[in-house]
Amino acid sequence: GKQIKLKEVEGTLLQPATVDNWSQIQSFEAKPDDLLICTYPKAGTTWIQEIVDMIEQNGDVEKCQRAIIQHRHPFIEWARPPQPSARNAKDCMVSYYHFQRMNHMLPDPGTWEEYFETFINGKVVWGSWFDHVKGWWEMKDRYQILFLFYEDIKRDPKHEIRKVMQFMGKNLDETVLDKIVQETSFEKMKENPMTNRSTVSKSIMDQSISSFMRKGTVGDWKNHFTVAQNERFDEIYRKKMEGTSINFCMEL
Ligand code: A3P
């Protein structure tokens, strides 16, 4: 197993590099026209980053591919410097599990059974899926927030991309929107070295264990959850999400 020591800040597990920058993160002040992407890990961060950049660059692929995605969208938690995007918890858990298997900067996930417990108890980097989703959901009407669902983008990308465009105050032609839909498809982004993390060294991400662009589907949880795990999960979900009106699509 890997020897990764996470640190805890106010009950949330974080990577040491994040904790080192904690005071900077806390003093971060957004400017009026900043757009913050606030995804839970593995909810489609890279996908929405690419969509936002394509809209910003008016569909100009060359401009959009000027640098790797990590450099076009700096993580405020990792250096200096809202748009939450949510993905159903079960697919997030599966995606995070495979990500921890291949990412040498994160602890070994252990067996799937072990990881199930780790995830539902929020003992993963960036904390509990439940807290993240509930928190942003409750906040969404009080601030200028566009709340997106991974499953919606998957089902009707053009419709959701148009929403992002409008939120950004842009007005692009239909042909440009169609191009953005094509360029941000899973197949394209999996092949694109500016988005697929192929430039990250194998000592950090070993894509022979699991690809960063792994499957990109809704419902892969069905290939991982046992019937008993699924029942237990639904029970925990009901308790933790009680009083929340949010509704996730679990399969397409
Ligand atoms: P899977 O592991 O289920 O395949 P993040 O960018 O937040 O780390 O999220 C990664 C997840 O988003 C991965 O899920 C990845 O395949 C998926 N993803 C990335 N780009 C995508 C796209 N264009 N369409 C659909 N899913 C995408």
mmCIF file of C-alpha atoms and ligand atoms in Angstrom:
data_model
loop_
_atom_site.group_PDB
_atom_site.id
_atom_site.type_symbol
_atom_site.label_atom_id
_atom_site.label_comp_id
_atom_site.label_asym_id
_atom_site.label_seq_id
_atom_site.Cartn_x
_atom_site.Cartn_y
_atom_site.Cartn_z
ATOM 1 C CA GLY A 1 0.000 0.000 0.000
ATOM 2 C CA LYS A 2 0.878 3.637 -0.405
ATOM 3 C CA GLN A 3 2.179 5.673 2.512
ATOM 4 C CA ILE A 4 0.026 8.774 2.205
ATOM 5 C CA LYS A 5 -0.694 10.735 5.362
ATOM 6 C CA LEU A 6 -3.802 12.888 5.105
ATOM 7 C CA LYS A 7 -4.449 15.751 7.502
ATOM 8 C CA GLU A 8 -7.686 16.802 9.086
ATOM 9 C CA VAL A 9 -8.954 20.386 9.123
ATOM 10 C CA GLU A 10 -12.202 21.044 10.970
ATOM 11 C CA GLY A 11 -13.157 17.398 10.565
ATOM 12 C CA THR A 12 -12.384 17.187 6.844
ATOM 13 C CA LEU A 13 -9.538 15.084 5.462
ATOM 14 C CA LEU A 14 -7.210 16.941 3.131
ATOM 15 C CA GLN A 15 -3.941 16.377 1.316
ATOM 16 C CA PRO A 16 -0.903 17.880 3.102
ATOM 17 C CA ALA A 17 -0.278 20.377 0.257
ATOM 18 C CA THR A 18 -3.783 21.760 0.702
ATOM 19 C CA VAL A 19 -3.318 22.147 4.442
ATOM 20 C CA ASP A 20 -0.040 24.006 3.852
ATOM 21 C CA ASN A 21 -2.004 26.563 1.828
ATOM 22 C CA TRP A 22 -4.941 26.726 4.216
ATOM 23 C CA SER A 23 -4.563 30.339 5.331
ATOM 24 C CA GLN A 24 -4.341 31.463 1.688
ATOM 25 C CA ILE A 25 -7.450 29.487 0.821
ATOM 26 C CA GLN A 26 -9.367 31.016 3.697
ATOM 27 C CA SER A 27 -8.395 34.525 2.724
ATOM 28 C CA PHE A 28 -9.294 34.009 -0.948
ATOM 29 C CA GLU A 29 -11.558 36.789 -2.152
ATOM 30 C CA ALA A 30 -13.417 36.357 -5.399
ATOM 31 C CA LYS A 31 -13.650 39.285 -7.802
ATOM 32 C CA PRO A 32 -17.099 40.188 -9.130
ATOM 33 C CA ASP A 33 -16.637 38.422 -12.470
ATOM 34 C CA ASP A 34 -14.829 35.331 -11.162
ATOM 35 C CA LEU A 35 -16.460 32.020 -11.913
ATOM 36 C CA LEU A 36 -15.792 29.316 -9.345
ATOM 37 C CA ILE A 37 -16.341 25.659 -10.155
ATOM 38 C CA CYS A 38 -17.283 23.811 -6.968
ATOM 39 C CA THR A 39 -17.535 20.122 -7.821
ATOM 40 C CA TYR A 40 -17.256 17.226 -5.409
ATOM 41 C CA PRO A 41 -14.259 15.059 -6.444
ATOM 42 C CA LYS A 42 -15.070 12.801 -9.395
ATOM 43 C CA ALA A 43 -18.363 14.554 -10.150
ATOM 44 C CA GLY A 44 -17.099 15.754 -13.539
ATOM 45 C CA THR A 45 -14.761 18.614 -12.634
ATOM 46 C CA THR A 46 -12.649 18.245 -15.754
ATOM 47 C CA TRP A 47 -15.725 18.025 -17.949
ATOM 48 C CA ILE A 48 -17.319 21.261 -16.712
ATOM 49 C CA GLN A 49 -13.917 22.991 -16.777
ATOM 50 C CA GLU A 50 -13.568 22.135 -20.457
ATOM 51 C CA ILE A 51 -17.148 23.253 -21.195
ATOM 52 C CA VAL A 52 -16.603 26.597 -19.449
ATOM 53 C CA ASP A 53 -13.320 27.189 -21.262
ATOM 54 C CA MET A 54 -14.839 26.307 -24.659
ATOM 55 C CA ILE A 55 -17.649 28.817 -24.039
ATOM 56 C CA GLU A 56 -15.158 31.430 -22.847
ATOM 57 C CA GLN A 57 -13.081 30.927 -26.033
ATOM 58 C CA ASN A 58 -16.221 31.077 -28.234
ATOM 59 C CA GLY A 59 -15.679 27.493 -29.396
ATOM 60 C CA ASP A 60 -12.110 28.100 -30.587
ATOM 61 C CA VAL A 61 -10.536 24.663 -30.110
ATOM 62 C CA GLU A 62 -6.966 25.879 -30.618
ATOM 63 C CA LYS A 63 -7.279 28.530 -27.934
ATOM 64 C CA CYS A 64 -8.954 26.054 -25.646
ATOM 65 C CA GLN A 65 -6.138 23.560 -26.110
ATOM 66 C CA ARG A 66 -3.356 26.067 -25.445
ATOM 67 C CA ALA A 67 -2.491 24.373 -22.142
ATOM 68 C CA ILE A 68 -3.417 21.420 -19.968
ATOM 69 C CA ILE A 69 -6.717 21.814 -18.154
ATOM 70 C CA GLN A 70 -5.075 22.039 -14.693
ATOM 71 C CA HIS A 71 -3.320 25.220 -15.833
ATOM 72 C CA ARG A 72 -6.350 26.781 -17.478
ATOM 73 C CA HIS A 73 -8.379 26.309 -14.284
ATOM 74 C CA PRO A 74 -6.146 26.762 -11.246
ATOM 75 C CA PHE A 75 -7.295 25.038 -8.085
ATOM 76 C CA ILE A 76 -7.627 27.699 -5.407
ATOM 77 C CA GLU A 77 -6.976 25.013 -2.844
ATOM 78 C CA TRP A 78 -3.574 24.244 -4.308
ATOM 79 C CA ALA A 79 -2.156 27.641 -5.108
ATOM 80 C CA ARG A 80 -3.740 31.101 -5.257
ATOM 81 C CA PRO A 81 -6.531 31.194 -7.402
ATOM 82 C CA PRO A 82 -19.705 29.247 -8.006
ATOM 83 C CA GLN A 83 -20.719 26.687 -9.947
ATOM 84 C CA PRO A 84 -21.389 23.415 -8.134
ATOM 85 C CA SER A 85 -21.833 20.335 -10.203
ATOM 86 C CA ALA A 86 -23.294 17.266 -8.594
ATOM 87 C CA ARG A 87 -23.153 13.620 -9.570
ATOM 88 C CA ASN A 88 -25.117 10.858 -7.895
ATOM 89 C CA ALA A 89 -23.335 9.490 -4.842
ATOM 90 C CA LYS A 90 -23.053 5.898 -6.027
ATOM 91 C CA ASP A 91 -21.274 6.717 -9.287
ATOM 92 C CA CYS A 92 -19.090 9.222 -7.418
ATOM 93 C CA MET A 93 -18.082 6.518 -4.978
ATOM 94 C CA VAL A 94 -17.158 4.133 -7.800
ATOM 95 C CA SER A 95 -15.207 6.799 -9.654
ATOM 96 C CA TYR A 96 -13.384 7.925 -6.506
ATOM 97 C CA TYR A 97 -12.508 4.311 -5.655
ATOM 98 C CA HIS A 98 -10.807 3.764 -9.011
ATOM 99 C CA PHE A 99 -9.166 7.178 -8.774
ATOM 100 C CA GLN A 100 -7.621 6.311 -5.404
ATOM 101 C CA ARG A 101 -6.323 3.062 -6.867
ATOM 102 C CA MET A 102 -4.399 4.892 -9.591
ATOM 103 C CA ASN A 103 -3.500 8.173 -7.842
ATOM 104 C CA HIS A 104 -0.302 7.856 -5.825
ATOM 105 C CA MET A 105 -1.016 11.114 -3.981
ATOM 106 C CA LEU A 106 -4.111 9.588 -2.373
ATOM 107 C CA PRO A 107 -4.331 6.691 0.070
ATOM 108 C CA ASP A 108 -4.940 3.182 -1.144
ATOM 109 C CA PRO A 109 -8.723 2.643 -1.151
ATOM 110 C CA GLY A 110 -8.452 -0.922 0.161
ATOM 111 C CA THR A 111 -11.079 -3.398 -0.949
ATOM 112 C CA TRP A 112 -14.381 -2.215 -2.394
ATOM 113 C CA GLU A 113 -16.096 -3.285 0.852
ATOM 114 C CA GLU A 114 -13.665 -1.225 2.899
ATOM 115 C CA TYR A 115 -14.002 1.768 0.613
ATOM 116 C CA PHE A 116 -17.782 1.644 0.902
ATOM 117 C CA GLU A 117 -17.424 2.390 4.628
ATOM 118 C CA THR A 118 -14.756 5.027 4.064
ATOM 119 C CA PHE A 119 -16.928 6.880 1.564
ATOM 120 C CA ILE A 120 -20.208 6.826 3.477
ATOM 121 C CA ASN A 121 -18.373 8.058 6.564
ATOM 122 C CA GLY A 122 -16.908 10.947 4.567
ATOM 123 C CA LYS A 123 -13.362 9.803 5.331
ATOM 124 C CA VAL A 124 -12.142 10.779 1.880
ATOM 125 C CA VAL A 125 -10.216 13.835 0.739
ATOM 126 C CA TRP A 126 -12.541 16.866 0.643
ATOM 127 C CA GLY A 127 -14.957 15.214 3.027
ATOM 128 C CA SER A 128 -18.430 13.851 2.760
ATOM 129 C CA TRP A 129 -20.392 13.784 -0.506
ATOM 130 C CA PHE A 130 -23.540 14.328 1.574
ATOM 131 C CA ASP A 131 -22.259 17.502 3.231
ATOM 132 C CA HIS A 132 -20.998 18.896 -0.053
ATOM 133 C CA VAL A 133 -24.189 18.331 -1.996
ATOM 134 C CA LYS A 134 -26.534 19.383 0.800
ATOM 135 C CA GLY A 135 -24.511 22.487 1.523
ATOM 136 C CA TRP A 136 -24.508 23.785 -2.040
ATOM 137 C CA TRP A 137 -28.112 22.780 -2.636
ATOM 138 C CA GLU A 138 -29.258 24.843 0.345
ATOM 139 C CA MET A 139 -27.135 27.767 -0.782
ATOM 140 C CA LYS A 140 -28.114 27.810 -4.430
ATOM 141 C CA ASP A 141 -31.006 30.279 -4.269
ATOM 142 C CA ARG A 142 -29.255 32.739 -1.996
ATOM 143 C CA TYR A 143 -26.331 33.464 -4.285
ATOM 144 C CA GLN A 144 -25.660 33.607 -7.993
ATOM 145 C CA ILE A 145 -25.199 29.876 -8.338
ATOM 146 C CA LEU A 146 -25.845 27.590 -11.266
ATOM 147 C CA PHE A 147 -26.392 24.080 -9.917
ATOM 148 C CA LEU A 148 -25.709 21.406 -12.523
ATOM 149 C CA PHE A 149 -26.096 17.645 -12.555
ATOM 150 C CA TYR A 150 -23.623 15.315 -14.276
ATOM 151 C CA GLU A 151 -26.515 13.111 -15.365
ATOM 152 C CA ASP A 152 -28.300 16.042 -17.037
ATOM 153 C CA ILE A 153 -25.204 17.017 -19.019
ATOM 154 C CA LYS A 154 -24.856 13.398 -20.076
ATOM 155 C CA ARG A 155 -28.503 13.135 -21.159
ATOM 156 C CA ASP A 156 -28.813 16.462 -22.965
ATOM 157 C CA PRO A 157 -25.417 18.146 -23.277
ATOM 158 C CA LYS A 158 -26.556 20.943 -25.567
ATOM 159 C CA HIS A 159 -29.353 22.004 -23.240
ATOM 160 C CA GLU A 160 -27.025 22.090 -20.218
ATOM 161 C CA ILE A 161 -24.182 23.767 -22.095
ATOM 162 C CA ARG A 162 -26.628 26.470 -23.195
ATOM 163 C CA LYS A 163 -27.519 27.031 -19.520
ATOM 164 C CA VAL A 164 -23.836 27.475 -18.663
ATOM 165 C CA MET A 165 -23.464 29.870 -21.593
ATOM 166 C CA GLN A 166 -26.391 31.979 -20.402
ATOM 167 C CA PHE A 167 -25.064 31.947 -16.854
ATOM 168 C CA MET A 168 -21.762 33.258 -18.206
ATOM 169 C CA GLY A 169 -23.584 36.033 -20.040
ATOM 170 C CA LYS A 170 -22.495 34.775 -23.450
ATOM 171 C CA ASN A 171 -24.475 34.382 -26.640
ATOM 172 C CA LEU A 172 -22.996 31.839 -29.039
ATOM 173 C CA ASP A 173 -24.412 30.576 -32.341
ATOM 174 C CA GLU A 174 -26.057 27.178 -32.587
ATOM 175 C CA THR A 175 -23.181 25.893 -34.721
ATOM 176 C CA VAL A 176 -20.689 26.928 -32.025
ATOM 177 C CA LEU A 177 -22.801 25.220 -29.376
ATOM 178 C CA ASP A 178 -22.891 22.042 -31.480
ATOM 179 C CA LYS A 179 -19.121 22.167 -31.779
ATOM 180 C CA ILE A 180 -18.726 22.565 -28.022
ATOM 181 C CA VAL A 181 -20.982 19.546 -27.496
ATOM 182 C CA GLN A 182 -18.762 17.487 -29.806
ATOM 183 C CA GLU A 183 -15.464 18.677 -28.389
ATOM 184 C CA THR A 184 -16.491 18.046 -24.790
ATOM 185 C CA SER A 185 -17.799 14.530 -25.371
ATOM 186 C CA PHE A 186 -16.213 11.771 -23.302
ATOM 187 C CA GLU A 187 -14.652 10.196 -26.407
ATOM 188 C CA LYS A 188 -12.966 13.444 -27.452
ATOM 189 C CA MET A 189 -11.789 14.348 -23.977
ATOM 190 C CA LYS A 190 -10.383 10.864 -23.443
ATOM 191 C CA GLU A 191 -8.214 11.291 -26.539
ATOM 192 C CA ASN A 192 -7.266 14.902 -25.795
ATOM 193 C CA PRO A 193 -3.851 15.176 -24.051
ATOM 194 C CA MET A 194 -4.897 18.584 -22.669
ATOM 195 C CA THR A 195 -7.707 16.963 -20.684
ATOM 196 C CA ASN A 196 -6.863 13.262 -20.200
ATOM 197 C CA ARG A 197 -3.952 13.775 -17.723
ATOM 198 C CA SER A 198 -1.588 11.791 -19.959
ATOM 199 C CA THR A 199 0.992 14.513 -19.241
ATOM 200 C CA VAL A 200 0.961 13.703 -15.521
ATOM 201 C CA SER A 201 3.849 11.449 -14.539
ATOM 202 C CA LYS A 202 3.187 7.791 -13.863
ATOM 203 C CA SER A 203 4.605 8.184 -10.373
ATOM 204 C CA ILE A 204 1.637 10.456 -9.598
ATOM 205 C CA MET A 205 -1.139 8.889 -11.678
ATOM 206 C CA ASP A 206 -0.703 5.380 -12.975
ATOM 207 C CA GLN A 207 -3.179 5.120 -15.815
ATOM 208 C CA SER A 208 -2.246 1.492 -16.412
ATOM 209 C CA ILE A 209 -4.156 0.786 -13.178
ATOM 210 C CA SER A 210 -7.193 2.864 -14.138
ATOM 211 C CA SER A 211 -7.643 5.639 -16.712
ATOM 212 C CA PHE A 212 -8.321 9.173 -15.566
ATOM 213 C CA MET A 213 -10.998 9.222 -18.275
ATOM 214 C CA ARG A 214 -12.316 5.915 -17.069
ATOM 215 C CA LYS A 215 -15.884 5.274 -18.290
ATOM 216 C CA GLY A 216 -17.829 8.518 -18.222
ATOM 217 C CA THR A 217 -21.227 6.880 -17.805
ATOM 218 C CA VAL A 218 -24.259 7.021 -15.528
ATOM 219 C CA GLY A 219 -25.018 3.818 -13.607
ATOM 220 C CA ASP A 220 -21.622 2.116 -13.408
ATOM 221 C CA TRP A 221 -22.427 1.699 -9.693
ATOM 222 C CA LYS A 222 -24.577 -1.275 -10.737
ATOM 223 C CA ASN A 223 -21.393 -3.120 -11.656
ATOM 224 C CA HIS A 224 -19.943 -2.540 -8.181
ATOM 225 C CA PHE A 225 -22.692 -2.450 -5.545
ATOM 226 C CA THR A 226 -23.999 -5.729 -4.175
ATOM 227 C CA VAL A 227 -27.742 -5.884 -3.491
ATOM 228 C CA ALA A 228 -27.051 -5.692 0.253
ATOM 229 C CA GLN A 229 -24.719 -2.706 -0.150
ATOM 230 C CA ASN A 230 -27.292 -0.963 -2.281
ATOM 231 C CA GLU A 231 -30.023 -1.407 0.318
ATOM 232 C CA ARG A 232 -27.747 -0.225 3.087
ATOM 233 C CA PHE A 233 -26.674 2.745 1.024
ATOM 234 C CA ASP A 234 -30.249 3.796 0.233
ATOM 235 C CA GLU A 235 -31.074 3.654 3.931
ATOM 236 C CA ILE A 236 -28.092 5.828 4.881
ATOM 237 C CA TYR A 237 -28.865 8.182 2.017
ATOM 238 C CA ARG A 238 -32.442 8.674 3.230
ATOM 239 C CA LYS A 239 -31.236 9.557 6.711
ATOM 240 C CA LYS A 240 -28.420 11.855 5.659
ATOM 241 C CA MET A 241 -30.405 13.656 2.970
ATOM 242 C CA GLU A 242 -33.613 13.971 4.968
ATOM 243 C CA GLY A 243 -35.358 17.266 4.388
ATOM 244 C CA THR A 244 -33.518 17.926 1.126
ATOM 245 C CA SER A 245 -35.565 18.226 -2.043
ATOM 246 C CA ILE A 246 -32.677 17.244 -4.326
ATOM 247 C CA ASN A 247 -33.312 14.385 -6.703
ATOM 248 C CA PHE A 248 -30.654 12.395 -8.541
ATOM 249 C CA CYS A 249 -31.036 10.353 -11.668
ATOM 250 C CA MET A 250 -29.336 6.997 -11.055
ATOM 251 C CA GLU A 251 -29.428 5.547 -14.563
ATOM 252 C CA LEU A 252 -30.066 6.751 -18.093
HETATM 253 P P1 A3P B 1 -15.646 7.776 -14.215
HETATM 254 O O1 A3P B 1 -14.536 7.419 -13.292
HETATM 255 O O2 A3P B 1 -16.968 7.262 -13.721
HETATM 256 O O3 A3P B 1 -15.401 7.407 -15.633
HETATM 257 P P2 A3P B 1 -13.344 14.652 -12.051
HETATM 258 O O4 A3P B 1 -12.941 15.393 -13.290
HETATM 259 O O5 A3P B 1 -14.162 15.471 -11.103
HETATM 260 O O6 A3P B 1 -12.179 13.968 -11.420
HETATM 261 O O7 A3P B 1 -14.384 13.509 -12.518
HETATM 262 C C1 A3P B 1 -13.943 12.389 -13.255
HETATM 263 C C2 A3P B 1 -15.139 11.613 -13.774
HETATM 264 O O8 A3P B 1 -15.774 12.381 -14.824
HETATM 265 C C3 A3P B 1 -14.709 10.300 -14.401
HETATM 266 O O9 A3P B 1 -15.796 9.388 -14.191
HETATM 267 C C4 A3P B 1 -14.557 10.700 -15.853
HETATM 268 O O10 A3P B 1 -14.599 9.627 -16.763
HETATM 269 C C5 A3P B 1 -15.778 11.603 -16.012
HETATM 270 N N1 A3P B 1 -15.687 12.470 -17.199
HETATM 271 C C6 A3P B 1 -14.666 13.280 -17.567
HETATM 272 N N2 A3P B 1 -14.926 13.884 -18.735
HETATM 273 C C7 A3P B 1 -16.155 13.458 -19.122
HETATM 274 C C8 A3P B 1 -16.987 13.710 -20.268
HETATM 275 N N3 A3P B 1 -16.594 14.524 -21.256
HETATM 276 N N4 A3P B 1 -18.190 13.083 -20.316
HETATM 277 C C9 A3P B 1 -18.587 12.252 -19.342
HETATM 278 N N5 A3P B 1 -17.852 11.963 -18.244
HETATM 279 C C10 A3P B 1 -16.647 12.557 -18.138
#
